[in-house]
Coordinates of C-alpha atoms in Angstrom, one line a residue:
M1 CA -29.2 17.0 6.2
A2 CA -29.0 20.5 7.5
R3 CA -31.3 23.3 6.5
K4 CA -28.8 25.8 4.9
F5 CA -27.3 23.1 2.7
L6 CA -30.8 21.8 1.8
Q7 CA -31.8 25.3 0.7
Q8 CA -28.9 25.4 -1.7
I9 CA -29.0 22.0 -3.3
D10 CA -31.7 19.8 -4.6
T11 CA -31.7 16.5 -2.6
N12 CA -35.2 15.4 -3.5
I13 CA -34.8 14.0 -7.0
E14 CA -37.3 11.2 -7.1
R15 CA -36.7 7.8 -8.7
K16 CA -38.8 8.8 -11.7
D17 CA -36.7 11.9 -12.2
L18 CA -33.5 9.8 -11.9
D19 CA -34.7 7.6 -14.7
N20 CA -34.6 10.7 -17.0
H21 CA -30.8 10.7 -16.6
S22 CA -29.1 8.2 -18.9
K23 CA -25.7 8.7 -17.4
A24 CA -24.7 9.2 -13.7
V25 CA -21.3 9.5 -12.1
F26 CA -20.8 8.6 -8.4
I27 CA -18.1 10.8 -6.7
L28 CA -16.5 9.7 -3.4
H29 CA -15.4 12.1 -0.7
D30 CA -11.8 11.9 -1.7
Q31 CA -12.3 12.6 -5.4
L32 CA -13.3 16.2 -5.3
N33 CA -11.8 17.6 -8.5
L34 CA -13.5 17.4 -11.8
K35 CA -10.3 18.3 -13.7
V36 CA -9.0 14.9 -12.8
W37 CA -12.1 13.1 -14.2
P38 CA -12.4 12.2 -17.9
E39 CA -13.1 15.1 -20.2
W40 CA -16.4 13.7 -21.4
I41 CA -17.8 14.3 -17.9
R42 CA -17.0 18.0 -18.0
K43 CA -18.4 18.3 -21.5
E44 CA -21.6 16.3 -21.2
K45 CA -22.5 17.2 -17.6
P46 CA -24.1 13.9 -16.5
L47 CA -25.9 13.6 -13.2
L48 CA -23.4 13.7 -10.4
I49 CA -24.2 11.6 -7.3
F50 CA -22.7 12.3 -3.9
M51 CA -23.6 10.3 -0.8
E52 CA -23.3 10.6 3.0
S53 CA -23.4 7.2 4.4
R54 CA -24.1 6.9 8.1
K55 CA -22.9 3.3 8.1
K56 CA -19.6 4.3 6.6
G57 CA -19.2 7.0 9.2
E58 CA -19.8 4.5 12.1
E59 CA -17.3 1.9 10.8
I60 CA -14.2 3.8 12.1
P61 CA -14.6 6.3 14.9
H62 CA -12.8 9.0 12.9
H63 CA -11.7 12.2 14.6
K64 CA -14.6 14.6 14.8
M65 CA -12.6 17.2 12.9
K66 CA -11.9 14.6 10.1
A67 CA -15.6 13.9 9.8
A68 CA -16.4 17.6 9.6
F69 CA -13.7 18.2 7.1
V70 CA -14.8 15.3 4.8
L71 CA -18.5 16.2 4.9
S72 CA -18.0 20.0 4.6
S73 CA -15.6 19.6 1.7
M74 CA -17.9 17.2 -0.2
R75 CA -21.0 19.5 0.4
H76 CA -19.1 22.5 -0.9
F77 CA -17.8 20.6 -3.9
A78 CA -21.4 19.4 -4.7
L79 CA -22.6 23.0 -4.6
E80 CA -19.8 24.1 -6.9
C81 CA -20.7 21.4 -9.4
K82 CA -24.3 22.5 -9.3
E83 CA -23.2 26.1 -9.9
D84 CA -21.2 24.9 -12.9
G85 CA -24.4 23.5 -14.5
F86 CA -24.2 19.9 -13.4
P87 CA -27.4 18.1 -12.2
V88 CA -26.5 17.0 -8.7
L89 CA -28.1 14.5 -6.4
Y90 CA -26.8 14.6 -2.8
H91 CA -28.1 11.6 -1.0
S92 CA -28.0 10.8 2.7
T93 CA -28.5 7.2 3.7
S94 CA -28.2 5.0 6.8
A95 CA -26.9 2.3 4.6
H96 CA -23.5 1.8 3.0
F97 CA -23.0 3.8 -0.2
D98 CA -23.2 0.7 -2.5
D99 CA -26.6 -0.1 -1.0
G100 CA -27.4 3.6 -1.3
L101 CA -26.7 3.4 -5.0
K102 CA -29.1 0.4 -5.3
E103 CA -31.8 2.6 -3.7
L104 CA -31.3 5.3 -6.3
I105 CA -30.2 3.8 -9.7
N106 CA -32.4 1.8 -12.1
P107 CA -29.8 0.0 -14.2
G108 CA -32.2 -0.4 -17.0
K109 CA -32.6 3.3 -17.3
T110 CA -29.3 4.8 -16.1
K111 CA -25.7 3.9 -16.6
L112 CA -23.4 4.5 -13.7
W113 CA -19.7 5.4 -13.7
F114 CA -17.4 5.4 -10.7
M115 CA -13.7 6.1 -10.3
T116 CA -11.5 3.4 -8.6
P117 CA -11.6 4.1 -4.9
S118 CA -8.2 4.6 -3.2
E119 CA -9.3 2.5 -0.2
W120 CA -9.6 -1.3 -0.4
D121 CA -13.0 -1.8 1.2
S122 CA -14.7 1.0 -0.8
R123 CA -13.3 -0.5 -3.9
E124 CA -14.5 -4.0 -3.1
R125 CA -18.0 -2.7 -2.4
L126 CA -18.3 -0.8 -5.6
R127 CA -16.8 -3.7 -7.7
N128 CA -19.4 -6.0 -6.1
H129 CA -22.0 -3.5 -7.1
Q130 CA -20.6 -3.5 -10.6
K131 CA -20.8 -7.3 -10.7
S132 CA -24.4 -7.2 -9.7
F133 CA -25.4 -4.8 -12.5
G134 CA -23.0 -5.8 -15.2
D135 CA -22.5 -3.4 -18.2
S136 CA -24.6 -0.7 -16.7
V137 CA -21.8 0.1 -14.2
T138 CA -18.3 1.2 -15.5
E139 CA -15.1 1.7 -13.5
I140 CA -12.8 4.6 -14.4
P141 CA -9.1 4.4 -13.5
N142 CA -8.1 6.6 -10.5
N143 CA -6.1 9.6 -11.9
F144 CA -5.4 11.4 -8.7
F145 CA -1.8 10.1 -8.6
F146 CA 1.3 10.2 -10.8
A147 CA 1.9 6.5 -11.1
D148 CA -0.2 3.5 -12.2
P149 CA 0.2 0.9 -9.5
D150 CA -0.2 -1.9 -12.0
E151 CA 3.1 -0.8 -13.6
W152 CA 5.0 -1.0 -10.4
K153 CA 3.5 -3.2 -7.7
H154 CA 5.2 -6.4 -8.9
K155 CA 8.5 -4.8 -7.7
I156 CA 7.4 -4.4 -4.1
D157 CA 9.6 -6.7 -2.1
S158 CA 12.4 -6.5 0.4
G159 CA 15.3 -4.7 -1.2
Y160 CA 13.2 -2.5 -3.6
R161 CA 13.3 0.8 -1.8
M162 CA 11.5 4.1 -2.4
E163 CA 14.7 5.7 -3.6
Y164 CA 14.9 3.5 -6.7
F165 CA 11.3 4.3 -7.5
Y166 CA 11.8 7.9 -6.8
R167 CA 14.6 8.2 -9.3
E168 CA 12.6 6.6 -12.0
M169 CA 9.7 9.0 -11.3
R170 CA 12.1 11.9 -11.5
K171 CA 13.2 10.7 -14.9
K172 CA 9.7 10.1 -16.1
T173 CA 8.3 13.5 -15.0
G174 CA 11.5 15.5 -15.7
Y175 CA 11.2 17.1 -12.3
L176 CA 14.6 18.5 -11.1
M177 CA 16.4 16.9 -14.0
N178 CA 19.1 18.2 -16.3
G179 CA 18.8 15.8 -19.2
D180 CA 19.6 12.4 -17.6
N181 CA 21.2 13.9 -14.5
P182 CA 19.6 15.2 -11.3
E183 CA 19.6 18.9 -10.6
G184 CA 22.7 19.9 -8.6
G185 CA 24.3 16.5 -9.2
E186 CA 22.6 14.6 -6.4
W187 CA 19.3 12.7 -6.3
N188 CA 18.7 13.3 -2.6
Y189 CA 19.7 16.1 -0.3
D190 CA 18.4 14.6 2.9
D191 CA 21.7 15.0 4.6
Q192 CA 21.1 18.8 4.5
N193 CA 17.6 18.5 6.0
R194 CA 18.3 17.4 9.5
E195 CA 18.7 20.7 11.4
S196 CA 17.1 21.5 14.7
L197 CA 15.3 24.8 14.9
P198 CA 17.4 27.6 16.4
K199 CA 16.0 29.3 19.5
N200 CA 13.7 32.2 18.7
H201 CA 13.7 31.3 14.9
P202 CA 10.6 32.8 13.4
V203 CA 8.0 30.4 11.9
P204 CA 5.2 31.8 9.8
D205 CA 1.7 30.8 10.8
I206 CA -0.5 28.8 8.4
P207 CA -3.6 30.8 7.5
T208 CA -6.9 29.5 8.8
F209 CA -10.5 30.0 7.6
E210 CA -13.6 30.8 9.6
P211 CA -16.3 28.2 9.1
D212 CA -19.2 29.3 7.0
E213 CA -22.8 28.3 7.5
I214 CA -22.4 25.0 5.8
T215 CA -19.4 24.0 7.8
E216 CA -21.1 25.1 11.0
E217 CA -24.0 22.9 10.2
V218 CA -21.7 20.0 9.6
I219 CA -19.9 20.6 12.9
N220 CA -23.2 20.5 14.7
M221 CA -24.3 17.3 12.9
V222 CA -21.0 15.6 13.7
Q223 CA -21.3 16.6 17.4
E224 CA -24.9 15.1 17.4
Y225 CA -24.3 11.9 15.4
F226 CA -20.8 11.0 16.6
P227 CA -20.4 12.4 20.2
D228 CA -18.2 9.6 21.3
H229 CA -15.7 9.8 18.4
F230 CA -12.1 10.7 19.0
G231 CA -10.9 14.3 19.2
E232 CA -12.1 17.8 19.8
L233 CA -14.2 20.0 17.5
D234 CA -14.4 23.3 19.4
H235 CA -12.8 25.1 16.5
F236 CA -12.2 24.4 12.8
P237 CA -9.2 26.0 11.0
Y238 CA -9.1 24.1 7.7
A239 CA -9.9 24.9 4.1
V240 CA -13.0 23.1 2.6
T241 CA -12.9 24.4 -1.0
R242 CA -10.4 24.2 -3.8
V243 CA -10.1 28.0 -3.8
Q244 CA -9.1 28.0 -0.2
A245 CA -6.7 25.1 -0.7
L246 CA -5.0 26.9 -3.5
E247 CA -4.6 29.9 -1.2
L248 CA -2.8 27.6 1.3
L249 CA -0.6 26.2 -1.4
E250 CA 0.4 29.7 -2.5
D251 CA 1.1 30.7 1.1
F252 CA 3.3 27.7 1.7
I253 CA 5.3 28.3 -1.5
E254 CA 5.8 32.0 -0.6
N255 CA 6.4 31.7 3.2
R256 CA 7.6 28.3 4.2
L257 CA 9.0 26.2 1.3
D258 CA 12.4 27.7 1.4
E259 CA 13.1 26.7 5.0
F260 CA 11.1 23.5 4.8
G261 CA 14.1 21.4 3.9
P262 CA 16.5 22.2 6.7
Y263 CA 13.9 22.1 9.4
E264 CA 11.6 19.3 8.1
D265 CA 12.7 17.0 10.9
A266 CA 12.8 19.6 13.6
L267 CA 10.5 19.6 16.7
K268 CA 9.4 22.6 18.8
T269 CA 7.3 22.9 21.9
G270 CA 3.9 24.5 21.1
N271 CA 4.2 24.2 17.3
H272 CA 3.3 20.9 15.6
K273 CA 3.5 22.3 12.0
L274 CA 6.6 24.5 11.7
F275 CA 7.6 24.8 8.0
H276 CA 5.5 21.8 6.9
S277 CA 2.9 22.5 4.2
Q278 CA 0.0 20.8 5.9
L279 CA -1.4 20.2 2.3
S280 CA -1.6 16.4 2.7
L281 CA -5.3 16.6 3.7
Y282 CA -6.1 18.5 0.5
L283 CA -4.0 16.2 -1.7
N284 CA -5.7 13.2 -0.1
N285 CA -9.3 14.4 -0.8
G286 CA -8.6 15.8 -4.3
L287 CA -8.9 19.5 -3.7
L288 CA -5.3 19.8 -4.8
T289 CA -3.5 17.5 -7.3
P290 CA 0.1 16.3 -6.7
Q291 CA 1.1 17.6 -10.1
E292 CA 0.2 21.2 -9.4
V293 CA 1.7 21.1 -6.0
C294 CA 5.0 19.8 -7.3
E295 CA 5.1 22.2 -10.2
K296 CA 4.5 25.2 -7.9
A297 CA 7.5 24.2 -5.9
L298 CA 9.6 23.8 -9.1
E299 CA 8.5 27.2 -10.2
A300 CA 9.7 28.7 -6.9
Y301 CA 13.1 27.0 -7.4
D302 CA 13.4 28.2 -11.0
K303 CA 12.7 31.8 -9.8
G304 CA 15.3 31.5 -7.0
D305 CA 12.7 31.7 -4.3
A306 CA 13.4 28.3 -2.7
R307 CA 16.7 26.4 -2.1
L308 CA 17.3 23.1 -3.9
N309 CA 17.4 20.9 -0.8
S310 CA 14.0 22.2 0.3
V311 CA 12.3 21.8 -3.1
E312 CA 13.9 18.3 -3.6
G313 CA 12.8 17.2 -0.2
F314 CA 9.3 18.4 -0.7
I315 CA 9.0 16.8 -4.1
R316 CA 10.4 13.6 -2.8
Q317 CA 7.6 13.4 -0.2
I318 CA 5.0 13.7 -2.9
L319 CA 6.4 12.2 -6.1
G320 CA 8.5 9.7 -4.2
W321 CA 7.1 8.6 -0.8
R322 CA 3.4 9.3 -1.3
E323 CA 3.3 7.5 -4.7
F324 CA 5.5 4.6 -3.4
I325 CA 3.4 3.8 -0.4
R326 CA 0.2 3.8 -2.5
I327 CA 1.9 1.2 -4.8
Y328 CA 2.9 -0.8 -1.7
Y329 CA -0.7 -0.7 -0.5
E330 CA -1.9 -2.1 -3.8
A331 CA 0.7 -4.8 -3.8
M332 CA 0.3 -5.9 -0.1
M333 CA -3.4 -5.7 0.5
P334 CA -5.4 -7.1 2.1
D335 CA -3.0 -9.5 4.0
V336 CA -0.8 -6.7 5.3
R337 CA -3.6 -5.6 7.6
D338 CA -2.5 -8.4 9.9
A339 CA 1.2 -7.8 9.8
N340 CA 2.9 -8.1 13.2
H341 CA 6.5 -9.0 12.7
F342 CA 7.5 -8.8 16.4
G343 CA 4.3 -10.5 17.6
F344 CA 3.3 -7.7 20.0
E345 CA -0.2 -8.0 21.5
N346 CA -0.4 -5.2 24.0
K347 CA -3.1 -2.5 23.8
L348 CA -2.3 1.1 23.0
P349 CA -1.1 3.1 26.0
D350 CA -3.8 5.3 27.5
M351 CA -1.9 8.5 26.8
Y352 CA -2.7 8.2 23.1
W353 CA -6.3 8.8 23.9
T354 CA -5.8 11.6 26.5
G355 CA -2.5 13.2 26.0
D356 CA -1.9 12.9 29.7
T357 CA 1.7 12.0 30.4
K358 CA 4.8 13.4 32.1
M359 CA 6.8 12.7 28.9
R360 CA 6.9 16.1 27.3
C361 CA 7.7 14.7 23.8
M362 CA 4.6 12.4 23.9
A363 CA 2.3 15.1 25.2
E364 CA 3.5 17.6 22.6
S365 CA 2.9 15.0 19.9
I366 CA -0.5 13.7 21.0
R367 CA -2.3 16.9 22.1
P368 CA -2.3 18.6 18.7
V369 CA -3.7 15.3 17.3
I370 CA -6.6 15.5 19.8
S371 CA -7.2 19.2 19.1
D372 CA -6.5 19.4 15.4
G373 CA -6.1 15.9 14.0
Y374 CA -2.6 16.7 12.9
S375 CA 1.1 16.6 13.8
H376 CA 4.0 16.4 11.4
H377 CA 5.8 13.3 10.2
I378 CA 8.7 13.2 12.7
Q379 CA 6.2 13.3 15.6
R380 CA 4.3 10.5 13.9
L381 CA 7.4 8.4 13.1
M382 CA 10.1 9.1 15.7
I383 CA 7.9 9.7 18.7
L384 CA 4.5 8.2 18.5
S385 CA 5.4 5.1 16.5
N386 CA 8.8 4.8 18.1
F387 CA 7.2 4.7 21.6
S388 CA 4.6 2.2 20.4
N389 CA 7.3 -0.2 19.3
L390 CA 9.5 0.3 22.4
T391 CA 6.5 -0.4 24.6
E392 CA 5.7 -3.6 22.7
T393 CA 2.3 -2.4 21.5
D394 CA 0.4 -4.3 18.9
P395 CA 1.2 -2.4 15.6
R396 CA -2.4 -3.1 14.4
E397 CA -3.7 -1.1 17.4
L398 CA -1.4 1.8 16.5
N399 CA -2.5 1.5 12.9
R400 CA -6.2 1.7 13.8
W401 CA -5.5 4.8 16.0
F402 CA -3.6 6.6 13.2
W403 CA -6.4 5.8 10.8
F404 CA -9.1 7.6 12.8
A405 CA -6.9 10.1 14.7
Y406 CA -5.4 12.1 11.8
I407 CA -7.3 14.4 9.5
D408 CA -5.2 13.4 6.5
A409 CA -5.4 9.6 7.1
Y410 CA -6.9 7.2 4.6
E411 CA -6.0 3.6 4.8
W412 CA -3.9 3.6 1.6
V413 CA -1.6 6.2 3.1
E414 CA -1.5 5.5 6.8
L415 CA -1.3 1.7 6.7
P416 CA 2.0 1.6 4.8
N417 CA 3.4 4.3 6.9
V418 CA 2.5 2.5 10.2
L419 CA 2.7 -1.2 9.4
G420 CA 5.4 -0.9 6.8
M421 CA 7.6 2.0 7.8
S422 CA 7.3 3.1 11.4
T423 CA 6.7 -0.2 13.2
F424 CA 8.5 -2.6 10.9
A425 CA 5.4 -4.9 11.2
D426 CA 5.8 -6.2 7.7
G427 CA 9.3 -7.5 8.6
G428 CA 11.3 -5.3 6.3
V429 CA 9.4 -5.1 3.0
L430 CA 9.0 -1.3 3.1
A431 CA 11.7 -0.2 5.5
S432 CA 15.3 -1.5 5.8
K433 CA 15.4 -1.2 9.6
P434 CA 13.1 -0.7 12.6
Y435 CA 12.7 3.1 13.2
V436 CA 13.4 3.2 16.9
S437 CA 15.7 5.4 18.9
S438 CA 16.6 6.5 22.4
G439 CA 16.0 10.0 23.8
N440 CA 19.2 11.3 22.2
Y441 CA 17.5 11.7 18.8
I442 CA 14.5 13.6 20.3
N443 CA 16.9 15.8 22.3
K444 CA 18.9 16.6 19.2
M445 CA 15.9 17.6 17.1
S446 CA 13.8 19.3 19.7
D447 CA 13.5 21.5 22.7
Y448 CA 11.2 19.0 24.4
C449 CA 13.7 17.5 26.8
K450 CA 14.7 20.8 28.4
N451 CA 11.2 21.0 30.1
C452 CA 10.5 17.3 30.7
E453 CA 10.2 15.7 34.2
Y454 CA 12.4 12.9 33.0
S455 CA 16.1 13.4 32.4
V456 CA 17.5 12.6 28.9
T457 CA 21.0 12.4 30.3
K458 CA 20.0 9.6 32.8
K459 CA 20.0 6.1 31.2
T460 CA 18.1 4.1 33.8
G461 CA 16.0 4.5 36.9
E462 CA 12.7 6.3 37.7
K463 CA 14.0 9.7 36.6
A464 CA 15.6 8.6 33.4
C465 CA 14.0 9.3 30.0
P466 CA 12.0 6.1 29.2
F467 CA 13.1 6.2 25.6
N468 CA 16.7 5.5 26.8
Y469 CA 16.3 2.2 28.6
L470 CA 13.3 1.1 26.5
Y471 CA 15.5 1.5 23.3
W472 CA 18.2 -0.8 24.6
N473 CA 15.7 -3.2 26.0
F474 CA 14.2 -3.4 22.5
V475 CA 17.6 -4.0 20.9
D476 CA 18.3 -6.8 23.3
K477 CA 14.9 -8.5 22.9
Q478 CA 14.7 -8.1 19.1
R479 CA 18.3 -8.8 18.4
D480 CA 17.5 -11.3 15.6
T481 CA 15.9 -8.6 13.6
F482 CA 18.7 -6.1 14.3
N483 CA 21.3 -8.7 13.3
E484 CA 19.6 -9.3 10.0
S485 CA 19.7 -5.7 9.1
G486 CA 23.1 -4.4 7.9
R487 CA 22.1 -0.9 8.9
V488 CA 21.7 -1.5 12.6
N489 CA 23.3 -4.8 13.5
F490 CA 26.1 -3.0 15.2
M491 CA 23.6 -1.9 18.0
V492 CA 23.5 -5.5 19.2
N493 CA 27.3 -5.6 19.4
M494 CA 27.2 -2.3 21.4
F495 CA 24.7 -3.8 23.8
D496 CA 26.6 -7.0 24.2
N497 CA 30.2 -5.7 24.3
K498 CA 30.0 -2.0 25.5
K499 CA 27.5 -2.3 28.4
S500 CA 28.4 -4.0 31.6
E501 CA 26.3 -6.8 33.1
E502 CA 25.1 -4.3 35.7
Q503 CA 24.1 -1.8 33.1
K504 CA 22.2 -4.5 31.2
E505 CA 20.3 -5.6 34.3
E506 CA 19.4 -1.9 35.1
I507 CA 18.1 -1.5 31.5
R508 CA 16.0 -4.6 31.8
E509 CA 14.7 -3.8 35.3
S510 CA 13.8 -0.2 34.4
S511 CA 12.0 -1.4 31.3
R512 CA 10.1 -4.0 33.3
K513 CA 8.9 -1.5 35.9
F514 CA 7.9 1.0 33.3
L515 CA 6.0 -1.4 31.1
E516 CA 4.2 -3.0 34.1
N517 CA 3.0 0.5 35.2
L518 CA 2.1 1.8 31.8
G519 CA -1.6 2.3 31.5
R520 CA -3.1 0.5 28.6
S521 CA -6.4 1.1 26.8
S522 CA -9.2 -1.4 27.3
D523 CA -10.9 -0.1 24.1

């Protein structure tokens, strides 16, 4: 570990010193908020154990910025805990963290507590550790969410949609409710949240933070240990402490929440954030809690500082979608990892690794991921995932890419979004239709097409937008799935009855040529 951090925290507690602590709590990198932990921990101040596992870091080639964010946030949190009077052991190991715990803890002397990990593999490791040491290890329920998955996961099946769950959670929390009725008379104002961004419409910048000495040390360490990992790390704009994350929450509420709703699906050249909060990374590592984020938005609505469709849309993302996909993950794991409804086996296109492409929408969606580990949800769903499906890419390849490419990605959140929602790989358990489109949708919601080398008005041929012919090629080849969905079965009828045989052949030939010449990763 680096010198500045070592100077501020004691990492040299020996085994004999550990034995003097009758209670120890192991805190993972995505559980960084003691207010969420049981009250007895805050009162009794047991030994807190943090661990940097080299083995864990090498399992998935996470974006360099993600690695720096995770490690810097955990180091800062450990220091804050020490300043609050907790004894802290910050341990670095080449092993996995369960083996690291075995290196540290004498079960005959010290009882260990851990909170249920959000991710499956970490949970399995710690539960196996618990089995080995019996009563000396205790699991604490994960309280970083609104809902208990055990109360809901039996409902996860085709036909049980997020909207049903969301309404129940609204009633349970009382958020945007007038008695038994939703605020404004409607549960969902999504039809008001599909506007494209007007030309020259101002968009406030999201504040950034200069890396301090601890973050700089982590950046250097990541560059040294993981030089071949995905992404760039020549700058670092993110918060790494709760105080900083709270500043970003306040800034979003004051400057972007009101216009978040109308423009949440909008796309703009050179801006991959627009009015989005970009708070997901802080929610997902615990620096912010979903309750406080939702309640800040509600407070703004009550004061008249944010319109209803924006506040409802924002709360739906957190209270509805974020909670629902976590329950889906708990219900579907681990088998869902192999989901591949369409049976695609192609590798990921090269452009996902480099951002090099003549397709303006793809370049605008990939390049900020390479530089910042982030792009907003429509770029993820309707461009990157859409293109992956239309090019018959193995959804498990895309899922792996999302997992390590995005700074806010943890398996519990990205897997349902990719294999359930965006690629329809689970066959319709999570989503009611495949989320694919032609270039018309992208043109409607963005300014990308105006400056693209391909023409969105051309339907086939070398100069045509690839999304146009690939979409109809997909409808034709996956007609069974489209016919089974009441929401999109009419698209098969349009292809069969509205397009001439010549048009159909041009669609198939343009698709064949494009797919044959599409560079694919050999990784």
